[in-house]
Short mmCIF file of C-alpha atoms in Angstrom, two decimals:
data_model
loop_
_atom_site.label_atom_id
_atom_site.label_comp_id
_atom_site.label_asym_id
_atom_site.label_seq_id
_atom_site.Cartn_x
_atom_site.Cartn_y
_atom_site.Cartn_z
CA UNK A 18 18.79 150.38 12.79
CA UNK A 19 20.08 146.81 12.70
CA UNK A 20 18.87 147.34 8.47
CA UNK A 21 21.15 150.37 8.54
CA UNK A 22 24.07 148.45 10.33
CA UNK A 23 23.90 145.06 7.39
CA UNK A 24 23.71 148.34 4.24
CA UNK A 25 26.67 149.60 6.00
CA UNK A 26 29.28 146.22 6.82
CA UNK A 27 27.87 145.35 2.97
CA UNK A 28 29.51 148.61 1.61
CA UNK A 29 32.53 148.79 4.07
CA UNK A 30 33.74 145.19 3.58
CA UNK A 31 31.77 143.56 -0.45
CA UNK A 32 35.39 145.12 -2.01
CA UNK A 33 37.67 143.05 -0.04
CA UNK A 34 35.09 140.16 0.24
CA UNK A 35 35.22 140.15 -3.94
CA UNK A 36 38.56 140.50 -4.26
CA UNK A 37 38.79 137.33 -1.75
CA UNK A 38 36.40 135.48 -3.16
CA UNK A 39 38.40 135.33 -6.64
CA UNK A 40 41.54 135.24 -4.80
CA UNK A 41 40.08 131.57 -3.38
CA UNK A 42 38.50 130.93 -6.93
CA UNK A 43 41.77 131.67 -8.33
CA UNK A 44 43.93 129.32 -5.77
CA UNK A 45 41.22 126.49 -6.39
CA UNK A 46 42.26 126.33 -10.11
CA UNK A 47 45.79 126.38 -9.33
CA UNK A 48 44.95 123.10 -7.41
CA UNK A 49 42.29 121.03 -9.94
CA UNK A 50 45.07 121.93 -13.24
CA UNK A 51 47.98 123.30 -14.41
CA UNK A 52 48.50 127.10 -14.78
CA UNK A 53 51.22 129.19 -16.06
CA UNK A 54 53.78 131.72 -14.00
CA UNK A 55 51.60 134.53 -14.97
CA UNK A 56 48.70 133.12 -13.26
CA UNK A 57 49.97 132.30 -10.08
CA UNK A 58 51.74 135.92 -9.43
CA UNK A 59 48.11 137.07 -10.49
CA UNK A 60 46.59 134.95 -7.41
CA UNK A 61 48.89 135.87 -5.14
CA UNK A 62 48.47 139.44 -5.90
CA UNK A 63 44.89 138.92 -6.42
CA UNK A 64 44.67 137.41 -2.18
CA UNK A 65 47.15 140.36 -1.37
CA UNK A 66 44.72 142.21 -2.45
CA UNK A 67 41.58 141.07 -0.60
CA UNK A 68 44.01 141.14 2.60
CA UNK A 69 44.87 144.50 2.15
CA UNK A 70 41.62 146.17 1.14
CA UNK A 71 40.03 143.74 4.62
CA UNK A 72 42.54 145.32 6.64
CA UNK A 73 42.21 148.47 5.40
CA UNK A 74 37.84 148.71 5.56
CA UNK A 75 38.40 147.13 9.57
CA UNK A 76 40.28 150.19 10.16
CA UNK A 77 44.17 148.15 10.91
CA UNK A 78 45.92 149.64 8.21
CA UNK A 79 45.68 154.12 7.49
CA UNK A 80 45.64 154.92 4.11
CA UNK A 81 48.88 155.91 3.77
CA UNK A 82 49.90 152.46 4.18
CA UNK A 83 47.43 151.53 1.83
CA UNK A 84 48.99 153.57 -0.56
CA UNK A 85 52.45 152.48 0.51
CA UNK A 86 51.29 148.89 -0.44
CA UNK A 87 49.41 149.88 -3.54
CA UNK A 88 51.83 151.74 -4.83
CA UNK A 89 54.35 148.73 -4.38
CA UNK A 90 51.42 146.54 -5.61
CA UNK A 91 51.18 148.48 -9.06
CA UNK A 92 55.44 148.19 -9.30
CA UNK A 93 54.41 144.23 -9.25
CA UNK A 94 51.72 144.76 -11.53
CA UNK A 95 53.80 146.44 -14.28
CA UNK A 96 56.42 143.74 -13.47
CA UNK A 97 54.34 141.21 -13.92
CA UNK A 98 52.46 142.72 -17.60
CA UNK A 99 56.03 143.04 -18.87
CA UNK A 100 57.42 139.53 -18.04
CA UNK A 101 53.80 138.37 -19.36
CA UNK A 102 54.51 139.78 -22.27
CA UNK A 103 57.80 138.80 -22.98
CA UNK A 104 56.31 135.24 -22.31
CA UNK A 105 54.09 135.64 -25.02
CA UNK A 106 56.58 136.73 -27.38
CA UNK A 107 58.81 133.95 -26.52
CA UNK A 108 56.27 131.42 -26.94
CA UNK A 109 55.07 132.88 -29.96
CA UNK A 110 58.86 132.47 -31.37
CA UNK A 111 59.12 128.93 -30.34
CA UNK A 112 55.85 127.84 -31.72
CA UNK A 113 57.34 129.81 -34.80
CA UNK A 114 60.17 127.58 -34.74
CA UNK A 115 58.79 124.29 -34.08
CA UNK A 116 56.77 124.53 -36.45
CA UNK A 117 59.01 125.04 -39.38
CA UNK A 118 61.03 122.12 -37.76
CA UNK A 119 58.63 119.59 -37.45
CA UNK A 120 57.40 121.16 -41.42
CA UNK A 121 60.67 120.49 -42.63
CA UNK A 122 61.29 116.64 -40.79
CA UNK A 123 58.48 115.73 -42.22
CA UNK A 124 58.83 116.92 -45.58
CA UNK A 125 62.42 115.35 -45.71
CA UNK A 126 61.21 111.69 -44.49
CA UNK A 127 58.47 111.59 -47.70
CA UNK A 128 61.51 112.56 -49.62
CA UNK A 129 63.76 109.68 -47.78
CA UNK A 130 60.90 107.62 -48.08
CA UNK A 131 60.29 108.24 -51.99
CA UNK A 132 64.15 107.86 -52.44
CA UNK A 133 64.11 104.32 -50.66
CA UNK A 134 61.22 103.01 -52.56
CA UNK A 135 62.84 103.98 -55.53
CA UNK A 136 66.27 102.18 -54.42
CA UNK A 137 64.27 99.41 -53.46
CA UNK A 138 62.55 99.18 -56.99
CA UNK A 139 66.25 98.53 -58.27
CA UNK A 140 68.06 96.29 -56.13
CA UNK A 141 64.74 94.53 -54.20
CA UNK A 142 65.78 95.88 -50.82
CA UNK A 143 66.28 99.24 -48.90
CA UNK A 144 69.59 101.29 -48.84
CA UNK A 145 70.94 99.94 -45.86
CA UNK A 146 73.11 102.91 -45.52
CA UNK A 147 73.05 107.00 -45.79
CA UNK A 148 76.15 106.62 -48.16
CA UNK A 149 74.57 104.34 -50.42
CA UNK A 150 71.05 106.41 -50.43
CA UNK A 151 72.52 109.78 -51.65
CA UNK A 152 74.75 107.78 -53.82
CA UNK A 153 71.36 106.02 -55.58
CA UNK A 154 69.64 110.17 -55.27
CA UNK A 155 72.97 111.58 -57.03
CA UNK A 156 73.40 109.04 -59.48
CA UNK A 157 70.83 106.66 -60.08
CA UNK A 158 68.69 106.09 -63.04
CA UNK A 159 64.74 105.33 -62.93
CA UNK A 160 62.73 104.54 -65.63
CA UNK A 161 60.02 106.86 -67.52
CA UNK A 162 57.87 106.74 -69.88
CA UNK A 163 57.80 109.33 -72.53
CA UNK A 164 54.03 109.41 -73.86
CA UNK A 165 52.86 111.19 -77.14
CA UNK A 166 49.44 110.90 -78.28
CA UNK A 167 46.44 109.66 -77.05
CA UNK A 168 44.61 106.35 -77.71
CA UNK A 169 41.95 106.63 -80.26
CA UNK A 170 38.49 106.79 -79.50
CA UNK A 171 36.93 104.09 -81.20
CA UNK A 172 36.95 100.52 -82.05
CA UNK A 173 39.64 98.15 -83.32
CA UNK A 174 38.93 97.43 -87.26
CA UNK A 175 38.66 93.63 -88.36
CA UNK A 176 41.60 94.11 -89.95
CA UNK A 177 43.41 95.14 -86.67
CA UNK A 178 41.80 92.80 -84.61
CA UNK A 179 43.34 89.90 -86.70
CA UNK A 180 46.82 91.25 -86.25
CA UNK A 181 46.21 91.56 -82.78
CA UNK A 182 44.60 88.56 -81.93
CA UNK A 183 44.18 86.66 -84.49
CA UNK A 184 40.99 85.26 -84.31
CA UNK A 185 36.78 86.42 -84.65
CA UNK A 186 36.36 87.60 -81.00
CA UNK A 187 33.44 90.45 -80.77
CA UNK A 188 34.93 93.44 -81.28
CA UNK A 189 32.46 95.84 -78.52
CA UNK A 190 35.10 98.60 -76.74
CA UNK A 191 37.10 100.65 -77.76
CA UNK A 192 40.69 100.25 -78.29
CA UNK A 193 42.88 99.84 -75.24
CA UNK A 194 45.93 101.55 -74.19
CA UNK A 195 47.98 98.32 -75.20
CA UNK A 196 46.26 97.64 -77.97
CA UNK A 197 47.26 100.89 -79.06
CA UNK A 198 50.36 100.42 -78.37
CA UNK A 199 50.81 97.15 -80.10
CA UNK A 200 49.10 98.60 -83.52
CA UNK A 201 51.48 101.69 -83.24
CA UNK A 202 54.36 99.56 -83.84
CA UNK A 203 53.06 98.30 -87.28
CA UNK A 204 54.23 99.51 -90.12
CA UNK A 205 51.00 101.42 -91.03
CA UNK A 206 49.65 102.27 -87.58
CA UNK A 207 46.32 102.90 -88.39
CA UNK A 208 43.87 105.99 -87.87
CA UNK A 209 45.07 108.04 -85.04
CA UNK A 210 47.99 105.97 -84.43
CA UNK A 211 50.95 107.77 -86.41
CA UNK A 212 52.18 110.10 -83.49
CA UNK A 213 50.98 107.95 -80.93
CA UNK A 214 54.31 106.48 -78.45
CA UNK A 215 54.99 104.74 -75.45
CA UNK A 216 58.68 104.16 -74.85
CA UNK A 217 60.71 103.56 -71.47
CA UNK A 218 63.46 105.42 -71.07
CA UNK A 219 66.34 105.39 -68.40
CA UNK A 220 66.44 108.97 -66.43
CA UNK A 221 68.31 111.02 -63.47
CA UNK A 222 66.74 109.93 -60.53
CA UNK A 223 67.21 113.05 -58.73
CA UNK A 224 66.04 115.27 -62.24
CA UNK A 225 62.97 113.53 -62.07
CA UNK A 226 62.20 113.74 -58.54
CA UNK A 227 63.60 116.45 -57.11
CA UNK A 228 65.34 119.34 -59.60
CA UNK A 229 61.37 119.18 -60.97
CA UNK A 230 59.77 122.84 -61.30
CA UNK A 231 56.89 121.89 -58.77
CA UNK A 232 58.78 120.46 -56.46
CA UNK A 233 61.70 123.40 -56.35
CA UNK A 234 58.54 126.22 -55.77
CA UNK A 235 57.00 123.70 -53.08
CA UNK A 236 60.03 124.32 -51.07
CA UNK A 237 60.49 127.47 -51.74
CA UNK A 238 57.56 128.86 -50.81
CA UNK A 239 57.35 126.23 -47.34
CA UNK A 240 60.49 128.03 -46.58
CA UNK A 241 62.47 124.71 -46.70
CA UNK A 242 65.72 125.84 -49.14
CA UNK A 243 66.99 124.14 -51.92
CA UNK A 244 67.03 120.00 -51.83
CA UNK A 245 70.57 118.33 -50.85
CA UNK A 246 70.79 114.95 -50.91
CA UNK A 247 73.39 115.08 -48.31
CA UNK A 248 71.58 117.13 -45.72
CA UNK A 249 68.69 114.32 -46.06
CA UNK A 250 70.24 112.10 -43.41
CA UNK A 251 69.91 114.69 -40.83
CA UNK A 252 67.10 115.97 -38.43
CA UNK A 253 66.59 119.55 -39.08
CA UNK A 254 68.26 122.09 -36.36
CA UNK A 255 70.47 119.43 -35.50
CA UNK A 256 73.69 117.64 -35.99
CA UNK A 257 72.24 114.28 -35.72
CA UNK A 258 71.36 111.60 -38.30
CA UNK A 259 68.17 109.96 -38.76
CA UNK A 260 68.32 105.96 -36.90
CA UNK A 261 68.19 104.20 -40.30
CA UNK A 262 67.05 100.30 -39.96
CA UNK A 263 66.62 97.97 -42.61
CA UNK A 264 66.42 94.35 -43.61
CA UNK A 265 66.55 92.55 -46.69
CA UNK A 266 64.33 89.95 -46.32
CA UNK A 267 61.14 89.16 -43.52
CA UNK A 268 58.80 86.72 -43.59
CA UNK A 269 55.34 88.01 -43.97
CA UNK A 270 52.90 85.05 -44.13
CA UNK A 271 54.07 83.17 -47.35
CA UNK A 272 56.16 86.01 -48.68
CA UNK A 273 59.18 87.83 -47.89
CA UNK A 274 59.81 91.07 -48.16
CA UNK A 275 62.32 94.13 -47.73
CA UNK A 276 61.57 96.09 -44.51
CA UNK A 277 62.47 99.95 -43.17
CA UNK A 278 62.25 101.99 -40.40
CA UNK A 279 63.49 105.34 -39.77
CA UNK A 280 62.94 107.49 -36.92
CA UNK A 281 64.69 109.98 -34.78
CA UNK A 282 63.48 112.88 -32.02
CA UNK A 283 62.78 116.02 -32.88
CA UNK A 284 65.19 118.90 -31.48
CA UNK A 285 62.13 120.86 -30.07
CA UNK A 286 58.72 120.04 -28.16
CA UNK A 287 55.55 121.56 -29.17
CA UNK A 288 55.09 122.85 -25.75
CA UNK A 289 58.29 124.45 -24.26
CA UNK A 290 58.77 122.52 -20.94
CA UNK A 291 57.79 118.56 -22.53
CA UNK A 292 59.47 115.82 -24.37
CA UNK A 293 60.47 116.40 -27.86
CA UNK A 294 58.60 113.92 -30.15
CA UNK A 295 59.60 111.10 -32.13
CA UNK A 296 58.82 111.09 -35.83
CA UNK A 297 59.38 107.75 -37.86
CA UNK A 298 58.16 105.95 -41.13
CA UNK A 299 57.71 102.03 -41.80
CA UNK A 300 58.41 98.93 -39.47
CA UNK A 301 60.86 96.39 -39.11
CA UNK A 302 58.04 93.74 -38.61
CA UNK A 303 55.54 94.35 -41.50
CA UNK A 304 55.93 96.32 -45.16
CA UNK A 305 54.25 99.51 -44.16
CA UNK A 306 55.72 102.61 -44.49
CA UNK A 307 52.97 104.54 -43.51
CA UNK A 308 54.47 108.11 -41.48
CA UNK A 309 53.53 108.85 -37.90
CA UNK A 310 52.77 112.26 -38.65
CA UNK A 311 50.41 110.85 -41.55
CA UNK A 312 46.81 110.56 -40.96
CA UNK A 313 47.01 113.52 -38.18
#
């Protein structure tokens, strides 16, 4: 009998004492880390639950209460999948959208970083301005070399190695790039050396690095639109500039040398609810221009 009595409180009350036992599981969680909206309506409903189906099984509650409350229950429940969902699609869209922020920020720092390093191959020190940068990308010159040929594979003659050098040295490698170079300039060049050429030449800055066929696709297909030198100053989805720092001259141990730093926030966080993050190249205290997105 008293067997009979345990099979028989087991059936009446081990759906209200599950549902109550992940209703507690549930609210534990809640407590050790952080959950989402979605969660904690699902605890609460989940206890509700457990409450309800107790009541019910000790014989407080009829079932047409019980259905009252369920039916209300499964109103919540369908309230709950569709605000869920909408979540979901919401956070899909922001990740959607960060993302092709942060892409493009990045992208346009290596571009204001190659575009500095360029300026400061000309003058010896940064553009200390965003006027004077897209002034240098618009306008400036760089210089290229135009290559044609390729340096012969073999040994300088004894004849070439006296109008090189001058002298008896041992004549083991093969001919060098500037040795090649040299020879070509000769009247008679030598074997392999008629079409060979090596000449600097003064070019559009922004041609070369930016109208290029590669680098016009790259954007394209990263979904970045064409390159504008004047949009470069600014953080993408916003109407503010990058904080542009430079100085002319530090002390680094014995030398001195031209310093940057550019940096600015980003309009949107990776997770909705937290602090955008800052992006920046370079330092004001040392010559690295290494990106904090770099490495990552």
């Amino acid at each position: 009998k008293m067997t009979n009595n345990l099979t028989l409180l087991l059936k009446k009350y081990s759906v209200p004492a599950l549902f109550l036992l992940l209703a507690f599981g549930m609210i534990f969680l809640v407590f050790v880390s952080p959950q989402n909206k979605t969660f904690l309506i699902a605890t609460v409903m989940m206890f509700i639950a457990g409450i309800l189906t107790l009541l019910y099984s000790s014989g407080v509650i009829s079932t047409k209460i019980l259905t009252l409350l369920g039916g209300v229950a499964f109103v919540g429940a369908i309230g709950t999948l569709y605000f869920s969902t909408a979540s979901v699609v919401n956070t899909n869209r922001h990740i959607k959208k960060y993302n092709m922020t942060y892409g493009k920020a990045t992208y346009n720092l290596q571009d204001i970083r190659t575009a500095q390093k360029a300026y400061m191959e000309e003058n010896a020190y940064y553009a200390p301005t965003w006027d004077d940068l897209i002034d240098f990308i618009n306008n400036g010159k760089v210089p290229f070399v135009e290559m044609e040929g390729t340096v012969p594979s073999r040994r300088i003659t004894e004849d070439e190695r006296a109008f090189l050098y001058g002298d008896n040295r041992a004549i083991d490698n093969n001919m060098t790039e500037l040795e090649a170079l040299r020879l070509s300039k000769r009247p008679n060049p030598g074997e392999g050396l008629s079409n060979f050429k090596r000449d600097t030449v003064m070019v559009s800055f922004l041609q070369s690095k930016f109208q290029t066929r590669s680098y016009t696709e790259a954007r394209q297909v990263a979904g970045y639109g064409a390159f504008s030198a004047d949009s470069l100053p600014y953080i993408p989805g916003t109407k503010k500039k990058w904080n542009l720092e430079t100085k002319k001259k530090v002390k680094l141990g014995e030398t001195e040398y031209p310093v940057i730093k550019v940096s600015g926030k980003l309009p949107l966080a990776k997770i909705e609810g937290t602090q955008p993050e800052e992006l920046t190249f370079g330092s004001l205290t040392t010559n690295d221009t290494g990106g904090s997105w770099e490495g990552n």
